[in-house]
Short mmCIF file of C-alpha atoms and ligand atoms in Angstrom, two decimals:
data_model
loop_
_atom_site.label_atom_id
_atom_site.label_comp_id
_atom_site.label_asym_id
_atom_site.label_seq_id
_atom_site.Cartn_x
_atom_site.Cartn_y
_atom_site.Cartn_z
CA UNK A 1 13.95 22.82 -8.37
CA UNK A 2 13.43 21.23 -11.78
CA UNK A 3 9.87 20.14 -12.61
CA UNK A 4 8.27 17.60 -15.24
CA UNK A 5 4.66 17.97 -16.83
CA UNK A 6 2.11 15.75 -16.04
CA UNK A 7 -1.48 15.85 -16.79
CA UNK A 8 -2.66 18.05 -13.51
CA UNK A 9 0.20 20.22 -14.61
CA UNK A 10 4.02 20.55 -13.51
CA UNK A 11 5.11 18.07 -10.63
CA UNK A 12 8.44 18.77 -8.68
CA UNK A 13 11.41 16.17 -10.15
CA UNK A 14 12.37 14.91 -6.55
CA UNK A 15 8.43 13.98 -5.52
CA UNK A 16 7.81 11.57 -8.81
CA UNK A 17 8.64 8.82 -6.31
CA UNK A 18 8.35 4.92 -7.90
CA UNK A 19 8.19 5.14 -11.22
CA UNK A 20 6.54 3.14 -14.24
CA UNK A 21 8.46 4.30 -17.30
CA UNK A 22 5.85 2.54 -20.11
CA UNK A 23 2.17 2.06 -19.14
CA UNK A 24 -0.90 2.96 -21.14
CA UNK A 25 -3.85 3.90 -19.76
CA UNK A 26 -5.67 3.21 -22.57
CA UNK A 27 -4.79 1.99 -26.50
CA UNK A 28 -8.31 2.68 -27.93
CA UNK A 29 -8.68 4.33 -31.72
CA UNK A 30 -11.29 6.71 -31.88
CA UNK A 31 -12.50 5.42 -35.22
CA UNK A 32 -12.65 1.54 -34.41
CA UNK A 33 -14.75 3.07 -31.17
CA UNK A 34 -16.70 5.21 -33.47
CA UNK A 35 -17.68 2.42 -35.79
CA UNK A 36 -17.34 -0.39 -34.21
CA UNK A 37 -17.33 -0.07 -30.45
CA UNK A 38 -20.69 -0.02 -29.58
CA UNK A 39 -20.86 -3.60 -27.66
CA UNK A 40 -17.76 -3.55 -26.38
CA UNK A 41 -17.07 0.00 -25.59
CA UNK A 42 -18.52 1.77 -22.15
CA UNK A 43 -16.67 5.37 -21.47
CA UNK A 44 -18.41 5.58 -17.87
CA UNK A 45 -17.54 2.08 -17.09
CA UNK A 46 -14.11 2.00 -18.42
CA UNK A 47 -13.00 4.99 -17.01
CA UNK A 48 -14.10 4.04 -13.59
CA UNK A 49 -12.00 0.51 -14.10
CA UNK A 50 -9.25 2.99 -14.73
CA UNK A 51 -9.14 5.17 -11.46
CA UNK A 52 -9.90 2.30 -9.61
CA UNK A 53 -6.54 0.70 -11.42
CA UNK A 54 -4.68 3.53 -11.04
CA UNK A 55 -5.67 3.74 -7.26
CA UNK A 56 -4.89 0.91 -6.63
CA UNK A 57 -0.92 0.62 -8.27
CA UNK A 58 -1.08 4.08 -6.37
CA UNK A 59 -1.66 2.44 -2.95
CA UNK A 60 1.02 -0.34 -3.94
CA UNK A 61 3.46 2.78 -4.10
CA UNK A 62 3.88 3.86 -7.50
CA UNK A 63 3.55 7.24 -7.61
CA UNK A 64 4.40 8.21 -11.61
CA UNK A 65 3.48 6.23 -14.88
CA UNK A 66 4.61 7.74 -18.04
CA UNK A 67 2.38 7.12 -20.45
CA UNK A 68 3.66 6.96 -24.09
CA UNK A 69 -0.02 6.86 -25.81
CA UNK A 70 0.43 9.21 -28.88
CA UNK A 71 -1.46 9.13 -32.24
CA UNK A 72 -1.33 5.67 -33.64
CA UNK A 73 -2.49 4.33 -30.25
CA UNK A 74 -5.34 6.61 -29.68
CA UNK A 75 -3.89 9.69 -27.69
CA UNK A 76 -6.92 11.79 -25.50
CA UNK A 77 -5.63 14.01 -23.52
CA UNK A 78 -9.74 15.01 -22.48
CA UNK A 79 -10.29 11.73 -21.38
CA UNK A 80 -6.84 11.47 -19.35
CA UNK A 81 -7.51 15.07 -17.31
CA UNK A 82 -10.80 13.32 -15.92
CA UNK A 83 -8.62 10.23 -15.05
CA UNK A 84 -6.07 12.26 -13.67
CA UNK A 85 -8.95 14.35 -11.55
CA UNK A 86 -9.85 11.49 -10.23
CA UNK A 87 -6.32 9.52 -8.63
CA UNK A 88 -3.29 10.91 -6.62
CA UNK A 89 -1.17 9.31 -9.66
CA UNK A 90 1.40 11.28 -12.11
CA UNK A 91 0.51 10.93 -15.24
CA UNK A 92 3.31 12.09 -17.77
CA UNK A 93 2.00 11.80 -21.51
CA UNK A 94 3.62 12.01 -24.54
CA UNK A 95 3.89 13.64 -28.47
CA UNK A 96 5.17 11.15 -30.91
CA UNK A 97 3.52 9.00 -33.86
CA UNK A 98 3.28 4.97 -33.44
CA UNK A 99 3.59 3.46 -36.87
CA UNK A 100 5.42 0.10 -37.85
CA UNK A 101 5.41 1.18 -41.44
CA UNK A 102 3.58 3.57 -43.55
CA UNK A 103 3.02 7.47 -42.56
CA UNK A 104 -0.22 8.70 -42.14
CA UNK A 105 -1.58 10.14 -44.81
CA UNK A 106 -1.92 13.84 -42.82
CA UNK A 107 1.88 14.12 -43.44
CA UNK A 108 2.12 12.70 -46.21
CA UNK A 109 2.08 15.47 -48.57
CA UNK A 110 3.39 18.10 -46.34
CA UNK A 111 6.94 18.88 -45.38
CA UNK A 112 10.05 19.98 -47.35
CA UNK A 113 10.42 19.17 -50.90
CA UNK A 114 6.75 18.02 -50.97
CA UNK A 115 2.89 19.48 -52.49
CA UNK A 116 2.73 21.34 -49.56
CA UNK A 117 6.40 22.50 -49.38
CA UNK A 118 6.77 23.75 -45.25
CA UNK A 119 8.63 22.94 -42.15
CA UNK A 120 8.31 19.24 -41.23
CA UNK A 121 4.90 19.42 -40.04
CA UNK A 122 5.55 16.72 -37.60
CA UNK A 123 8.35 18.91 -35.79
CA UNK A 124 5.96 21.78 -35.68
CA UNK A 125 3.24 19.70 -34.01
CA UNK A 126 5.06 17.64 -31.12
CA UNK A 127 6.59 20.75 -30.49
CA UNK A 128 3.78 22.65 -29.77
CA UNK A 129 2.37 19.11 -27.54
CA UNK A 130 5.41 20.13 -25.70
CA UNK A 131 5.49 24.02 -25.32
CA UNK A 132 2.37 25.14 -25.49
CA UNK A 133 0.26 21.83 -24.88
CA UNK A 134 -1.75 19.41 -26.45
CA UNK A 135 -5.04 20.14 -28.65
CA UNK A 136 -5.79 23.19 -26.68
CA UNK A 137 -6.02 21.30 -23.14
CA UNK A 138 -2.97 22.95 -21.71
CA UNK A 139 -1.69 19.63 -20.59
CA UNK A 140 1.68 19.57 -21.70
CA UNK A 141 3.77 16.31 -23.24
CA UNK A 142 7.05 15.87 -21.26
CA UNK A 143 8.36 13.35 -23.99
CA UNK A 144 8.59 11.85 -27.47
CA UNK A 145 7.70 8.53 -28.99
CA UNK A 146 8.47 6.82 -31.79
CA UNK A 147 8.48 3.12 -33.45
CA UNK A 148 11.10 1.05 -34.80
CA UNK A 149 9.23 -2.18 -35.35
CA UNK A 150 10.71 -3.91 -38.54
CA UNK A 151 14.16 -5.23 -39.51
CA UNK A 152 14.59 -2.28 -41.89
CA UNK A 153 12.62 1.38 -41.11
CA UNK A 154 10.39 2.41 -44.25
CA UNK A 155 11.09 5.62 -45.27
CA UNK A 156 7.81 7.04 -43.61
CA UNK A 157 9.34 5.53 -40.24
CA UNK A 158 12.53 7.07 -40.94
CA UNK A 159 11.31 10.13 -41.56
CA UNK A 160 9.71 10.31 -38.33
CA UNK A 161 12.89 9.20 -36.42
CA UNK A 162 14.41 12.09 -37.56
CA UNK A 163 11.35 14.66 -36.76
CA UNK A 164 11.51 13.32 -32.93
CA UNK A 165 15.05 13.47 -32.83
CA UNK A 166 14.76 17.21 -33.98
CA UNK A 167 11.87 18.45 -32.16
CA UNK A 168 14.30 16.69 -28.91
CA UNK A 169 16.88 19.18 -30.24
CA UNK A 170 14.79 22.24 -29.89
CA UNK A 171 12.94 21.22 -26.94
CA UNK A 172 15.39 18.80 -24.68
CA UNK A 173 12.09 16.36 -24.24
CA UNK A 174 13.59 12.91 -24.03
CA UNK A 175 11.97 9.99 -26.09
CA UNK A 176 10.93 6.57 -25.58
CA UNK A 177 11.61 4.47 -28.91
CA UNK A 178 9.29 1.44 -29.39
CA UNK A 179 11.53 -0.94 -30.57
CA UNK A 180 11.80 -4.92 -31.66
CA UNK A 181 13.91 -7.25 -29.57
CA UNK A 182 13.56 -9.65 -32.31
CA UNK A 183 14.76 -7.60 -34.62
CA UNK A 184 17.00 -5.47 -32.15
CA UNK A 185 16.24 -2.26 -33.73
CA UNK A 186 17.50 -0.47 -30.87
CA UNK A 187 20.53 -0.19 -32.76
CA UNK A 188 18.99 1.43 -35.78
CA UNK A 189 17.80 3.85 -32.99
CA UNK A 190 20.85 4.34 -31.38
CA UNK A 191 22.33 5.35 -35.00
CA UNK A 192 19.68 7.62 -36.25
CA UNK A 193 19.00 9.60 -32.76
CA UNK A 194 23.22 9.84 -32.62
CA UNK A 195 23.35 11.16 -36.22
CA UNK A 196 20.66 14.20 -35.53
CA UNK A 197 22.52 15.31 -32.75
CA UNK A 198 20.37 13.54 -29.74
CA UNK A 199 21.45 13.34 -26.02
CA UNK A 200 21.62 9.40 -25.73
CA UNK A 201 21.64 9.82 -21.97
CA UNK A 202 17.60 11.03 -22.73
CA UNK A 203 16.33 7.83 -24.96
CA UNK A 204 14.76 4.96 -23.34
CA UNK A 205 15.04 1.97 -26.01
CA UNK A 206 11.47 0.99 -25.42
CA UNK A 207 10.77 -3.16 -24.81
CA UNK A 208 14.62 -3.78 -24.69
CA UNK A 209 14.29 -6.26 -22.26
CA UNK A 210 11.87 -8.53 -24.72
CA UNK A 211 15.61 -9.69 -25.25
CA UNK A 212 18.35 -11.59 -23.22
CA UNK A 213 21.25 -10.81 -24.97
CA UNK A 214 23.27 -9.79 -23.04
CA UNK A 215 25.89 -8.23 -26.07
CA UNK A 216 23.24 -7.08 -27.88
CA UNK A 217 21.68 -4.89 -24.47
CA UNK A 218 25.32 -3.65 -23.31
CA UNK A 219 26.20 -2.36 -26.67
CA UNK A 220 23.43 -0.36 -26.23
CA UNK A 221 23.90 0.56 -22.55
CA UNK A 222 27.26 1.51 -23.23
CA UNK A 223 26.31 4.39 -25.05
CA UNK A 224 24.34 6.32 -22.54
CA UNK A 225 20.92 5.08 -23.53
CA UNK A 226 18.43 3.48 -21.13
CA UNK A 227 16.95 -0.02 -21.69
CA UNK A 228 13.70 -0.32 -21.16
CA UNK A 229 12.84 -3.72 -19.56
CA UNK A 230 9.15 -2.26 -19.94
CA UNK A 231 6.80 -5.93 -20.57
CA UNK A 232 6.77 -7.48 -17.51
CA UNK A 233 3.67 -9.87 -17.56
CA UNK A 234 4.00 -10.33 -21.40
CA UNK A 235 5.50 -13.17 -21.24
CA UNK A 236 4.59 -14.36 -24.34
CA UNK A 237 7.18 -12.32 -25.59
CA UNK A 238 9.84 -12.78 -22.80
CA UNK A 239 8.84 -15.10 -19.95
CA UNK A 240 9.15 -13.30 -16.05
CA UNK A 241 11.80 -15.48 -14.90
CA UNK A 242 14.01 -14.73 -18.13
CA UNK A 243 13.55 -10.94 -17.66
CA UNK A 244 14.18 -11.60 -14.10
CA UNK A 245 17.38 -13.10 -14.89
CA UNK A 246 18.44 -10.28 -17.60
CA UNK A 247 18.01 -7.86 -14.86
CA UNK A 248 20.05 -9.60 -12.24
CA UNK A 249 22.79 -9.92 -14.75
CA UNK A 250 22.88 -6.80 -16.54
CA UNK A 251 22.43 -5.60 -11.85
CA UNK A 252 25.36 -7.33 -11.78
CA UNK A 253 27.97 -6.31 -14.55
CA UNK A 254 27.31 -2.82 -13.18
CA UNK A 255 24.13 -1.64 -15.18
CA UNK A 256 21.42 -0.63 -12.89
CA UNK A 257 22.25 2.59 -13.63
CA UNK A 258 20.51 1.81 -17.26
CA UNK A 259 17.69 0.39 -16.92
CA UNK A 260 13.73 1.47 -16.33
CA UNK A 261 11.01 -0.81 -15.30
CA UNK A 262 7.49 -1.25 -16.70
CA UNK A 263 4.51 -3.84 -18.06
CA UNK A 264 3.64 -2.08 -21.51
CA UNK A 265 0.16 -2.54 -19.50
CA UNK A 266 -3.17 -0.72 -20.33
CA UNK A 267 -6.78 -0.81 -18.60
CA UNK A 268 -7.86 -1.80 -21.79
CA UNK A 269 -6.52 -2.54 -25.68
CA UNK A 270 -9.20 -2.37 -28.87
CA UNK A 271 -6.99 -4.31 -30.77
CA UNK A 272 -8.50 -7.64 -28.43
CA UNK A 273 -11.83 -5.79 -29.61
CA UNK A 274 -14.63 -7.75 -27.38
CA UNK A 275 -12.91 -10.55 -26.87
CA UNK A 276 -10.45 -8.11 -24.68
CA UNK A 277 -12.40 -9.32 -21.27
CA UNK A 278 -12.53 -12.70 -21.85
CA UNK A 279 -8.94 -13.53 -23.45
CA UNK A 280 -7.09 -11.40 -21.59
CA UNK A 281 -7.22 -13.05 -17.67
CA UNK A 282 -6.35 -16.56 -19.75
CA UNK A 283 -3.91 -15.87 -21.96
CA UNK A 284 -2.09 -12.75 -20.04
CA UNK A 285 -3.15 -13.16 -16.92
CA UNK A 286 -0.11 -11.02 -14.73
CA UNK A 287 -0.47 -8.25 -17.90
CA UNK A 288 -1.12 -5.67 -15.44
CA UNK A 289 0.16 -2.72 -13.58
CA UNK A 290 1.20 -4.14 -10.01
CA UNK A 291 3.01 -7.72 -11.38
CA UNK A 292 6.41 -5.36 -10.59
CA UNK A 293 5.48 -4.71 -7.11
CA UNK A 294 3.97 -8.08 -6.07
CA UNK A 295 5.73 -10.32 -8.16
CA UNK A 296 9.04 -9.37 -10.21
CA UNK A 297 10.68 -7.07 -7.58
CA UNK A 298 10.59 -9.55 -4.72
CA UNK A 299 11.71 -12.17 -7.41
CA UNK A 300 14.80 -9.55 -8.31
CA UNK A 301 15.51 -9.10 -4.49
CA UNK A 302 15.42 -12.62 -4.28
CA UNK A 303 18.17 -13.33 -7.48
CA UNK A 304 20.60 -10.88 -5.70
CA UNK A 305 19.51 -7.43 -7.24
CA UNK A 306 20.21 -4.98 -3.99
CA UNK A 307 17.37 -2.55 -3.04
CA UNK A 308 19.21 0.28 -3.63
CA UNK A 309 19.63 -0.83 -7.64
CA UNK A 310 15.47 -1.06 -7.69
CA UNK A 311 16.13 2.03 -6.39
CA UNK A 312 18.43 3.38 -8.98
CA UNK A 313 16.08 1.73 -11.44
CA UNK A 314 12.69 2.78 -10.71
CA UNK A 315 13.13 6.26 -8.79
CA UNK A 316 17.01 8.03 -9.65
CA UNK A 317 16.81 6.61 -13.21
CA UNK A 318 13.39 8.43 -14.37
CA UNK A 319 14.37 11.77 -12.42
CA UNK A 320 17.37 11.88 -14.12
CA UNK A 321 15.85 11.60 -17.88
CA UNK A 322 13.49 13.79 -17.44
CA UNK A 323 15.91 16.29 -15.42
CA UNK A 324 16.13 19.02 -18.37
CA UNK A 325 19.81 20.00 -20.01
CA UNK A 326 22.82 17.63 -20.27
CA UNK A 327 23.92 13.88 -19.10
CA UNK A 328 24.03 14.31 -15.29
ZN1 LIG B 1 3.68 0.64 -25.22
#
């Protein structure tokens, strides 16, 4: 039987149960901790808060998150295998980069054509996150990542469109795609990923459902992707009720069969810095990982979305992305 990685190692496909297809544990840059972290930053005490999080989604029924924290976002993979000791949750983790605009300077001058004239260097190292594992910890990444934030991708963004959709090529790891409902750059995914060769059938179109309309989502649906209607309890970008409604429709014209659920959620975010405890109850208050189970899928049930489509959307849809080799 076909297996994903997680952090405690390979899991069998057909036991990854409810799924969470975008949560973070933690977004947390090493450097901001490193210099500027020391009032607001406690690595006993926040990792506690997480297990105890994770337990506790766990006892709600969730039995997988996929976590797409990769560099940009503050990827550690150490920190995640004491997590992971510590809670009966699947934790699947990710290669990728998260930038909305400029490439890091570390690839800057490396690649084809550049000073340091070699293999894209950003192939070589999500690949190896993916074969061999991740910064010598063995745990392996099941998937890629990558941002489309703005209207129009720089060409550093671009650039690593193109080295996900490649290292999917050699690999067959599926990718999540941050991208803008706004903007609706899930089209300017859709085109890139289709031009380097990518199985559509294995890209989630990250934060999808941050929009309701409904011609922009089916356009994109009706090429094999999968929307992600992954920020439930930000509703500062897309009220509950209105995602609720998206849902029911998009249930409704036949569509369950393309779409993932998820909050975009996190134990806790540096870019709040100190404030994080304080603003985060009041201004996000259902920002957290079990507003699905107690609030949205009743709410869904309730609107006319069947239990088998919840189904469909939080167990047979993640099984069947990460399922390796062609559209099943
Ligand atoms: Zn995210």
């Amino acid at each position: 039987m076909a297996s994903v990685e997680t952090v405690r190692g390979p899991v069998e496909l057909e036991s990854l149960g409810q799924t969470l297809m975008h949560e973070h544990v933690f977004v947390l840059s090493t450097e901001h901790v490193q210099n500027y972290g020391s009032d607001w930053w406690d690595e006993e005490a926040r990792v506690a808060d997480a297990i105890a999080k994770l337990n506790s989604v766990h006892e709600k029924g969730i039995s997988t998150i996929v976590d797409p924290t990769v560099w940009g976002l503050g990827r550690d993979i150490p920190r995640m295998q004491r997590i992971a000791a510590q809670t009966p949750l699947n934790i699947i983790v990710a290669a990728g980069l998260y930038v909305y605009e400029e490439l890091p300077h570390q690839y800057a001058y490396r690649g084809p054509g550049l000073l340091l004239d070699v293999p894209e260097p950003m192939v070589t190292d999500f690949s190896r996150d993916i074969t061999e594992g991740i910064a010598g910890t063995g745990v392996k990444a099941a998937f890629l990542k990558f941002a489309l934030e703005t209207p129009e991708p720089s060409p550093g963004v671009e650039r690593i469109a193109r080295a996900v959709a490649r290292t999917h090529v050699e690999t067959g790891a599926p990718i999540t795609v941050h991208t803008s409902g706004p903007h609706q750059t899930g089209r300017i995914a859709v085109r890139i990923l289709r031009e380097e060769g990518v199985d559509l059938t294995k890209v989630v179109i990250g934060h999808a459902g941050d929009s309701n309309d409904l011609d922009y989502l089916t356009e994109l649906a009706d090429q094999g992707v999968l929307l992600g209607m992954d920020r439930f309890g930000l509703d500062l970008f897309n009220p509950t009720a209105e995602r609720v409604k998206t849902i029911t429709a998009l249930a409704t014209r036949g569509y369950a069969g393309h779409m993932v659920l998820a909050h975009d959620a996190n134990c806790f975010i540096d870019w709040l810095g100190g404030a994080h405890d304080a603003v985060r109850p009041a201004v996000m208050p259902n920002w957290h990982y079990e507003h699905i189970t107690d609030d949205v899928l009743p709410a869904l049930l309730e609107a006319g979305v069947t239990q088998a489509q919840i189904d469909t959307m939080m167990i047979e849809n993640p099984v069947r992305y990460f399922t390796p080799g062609g559209a099943a």
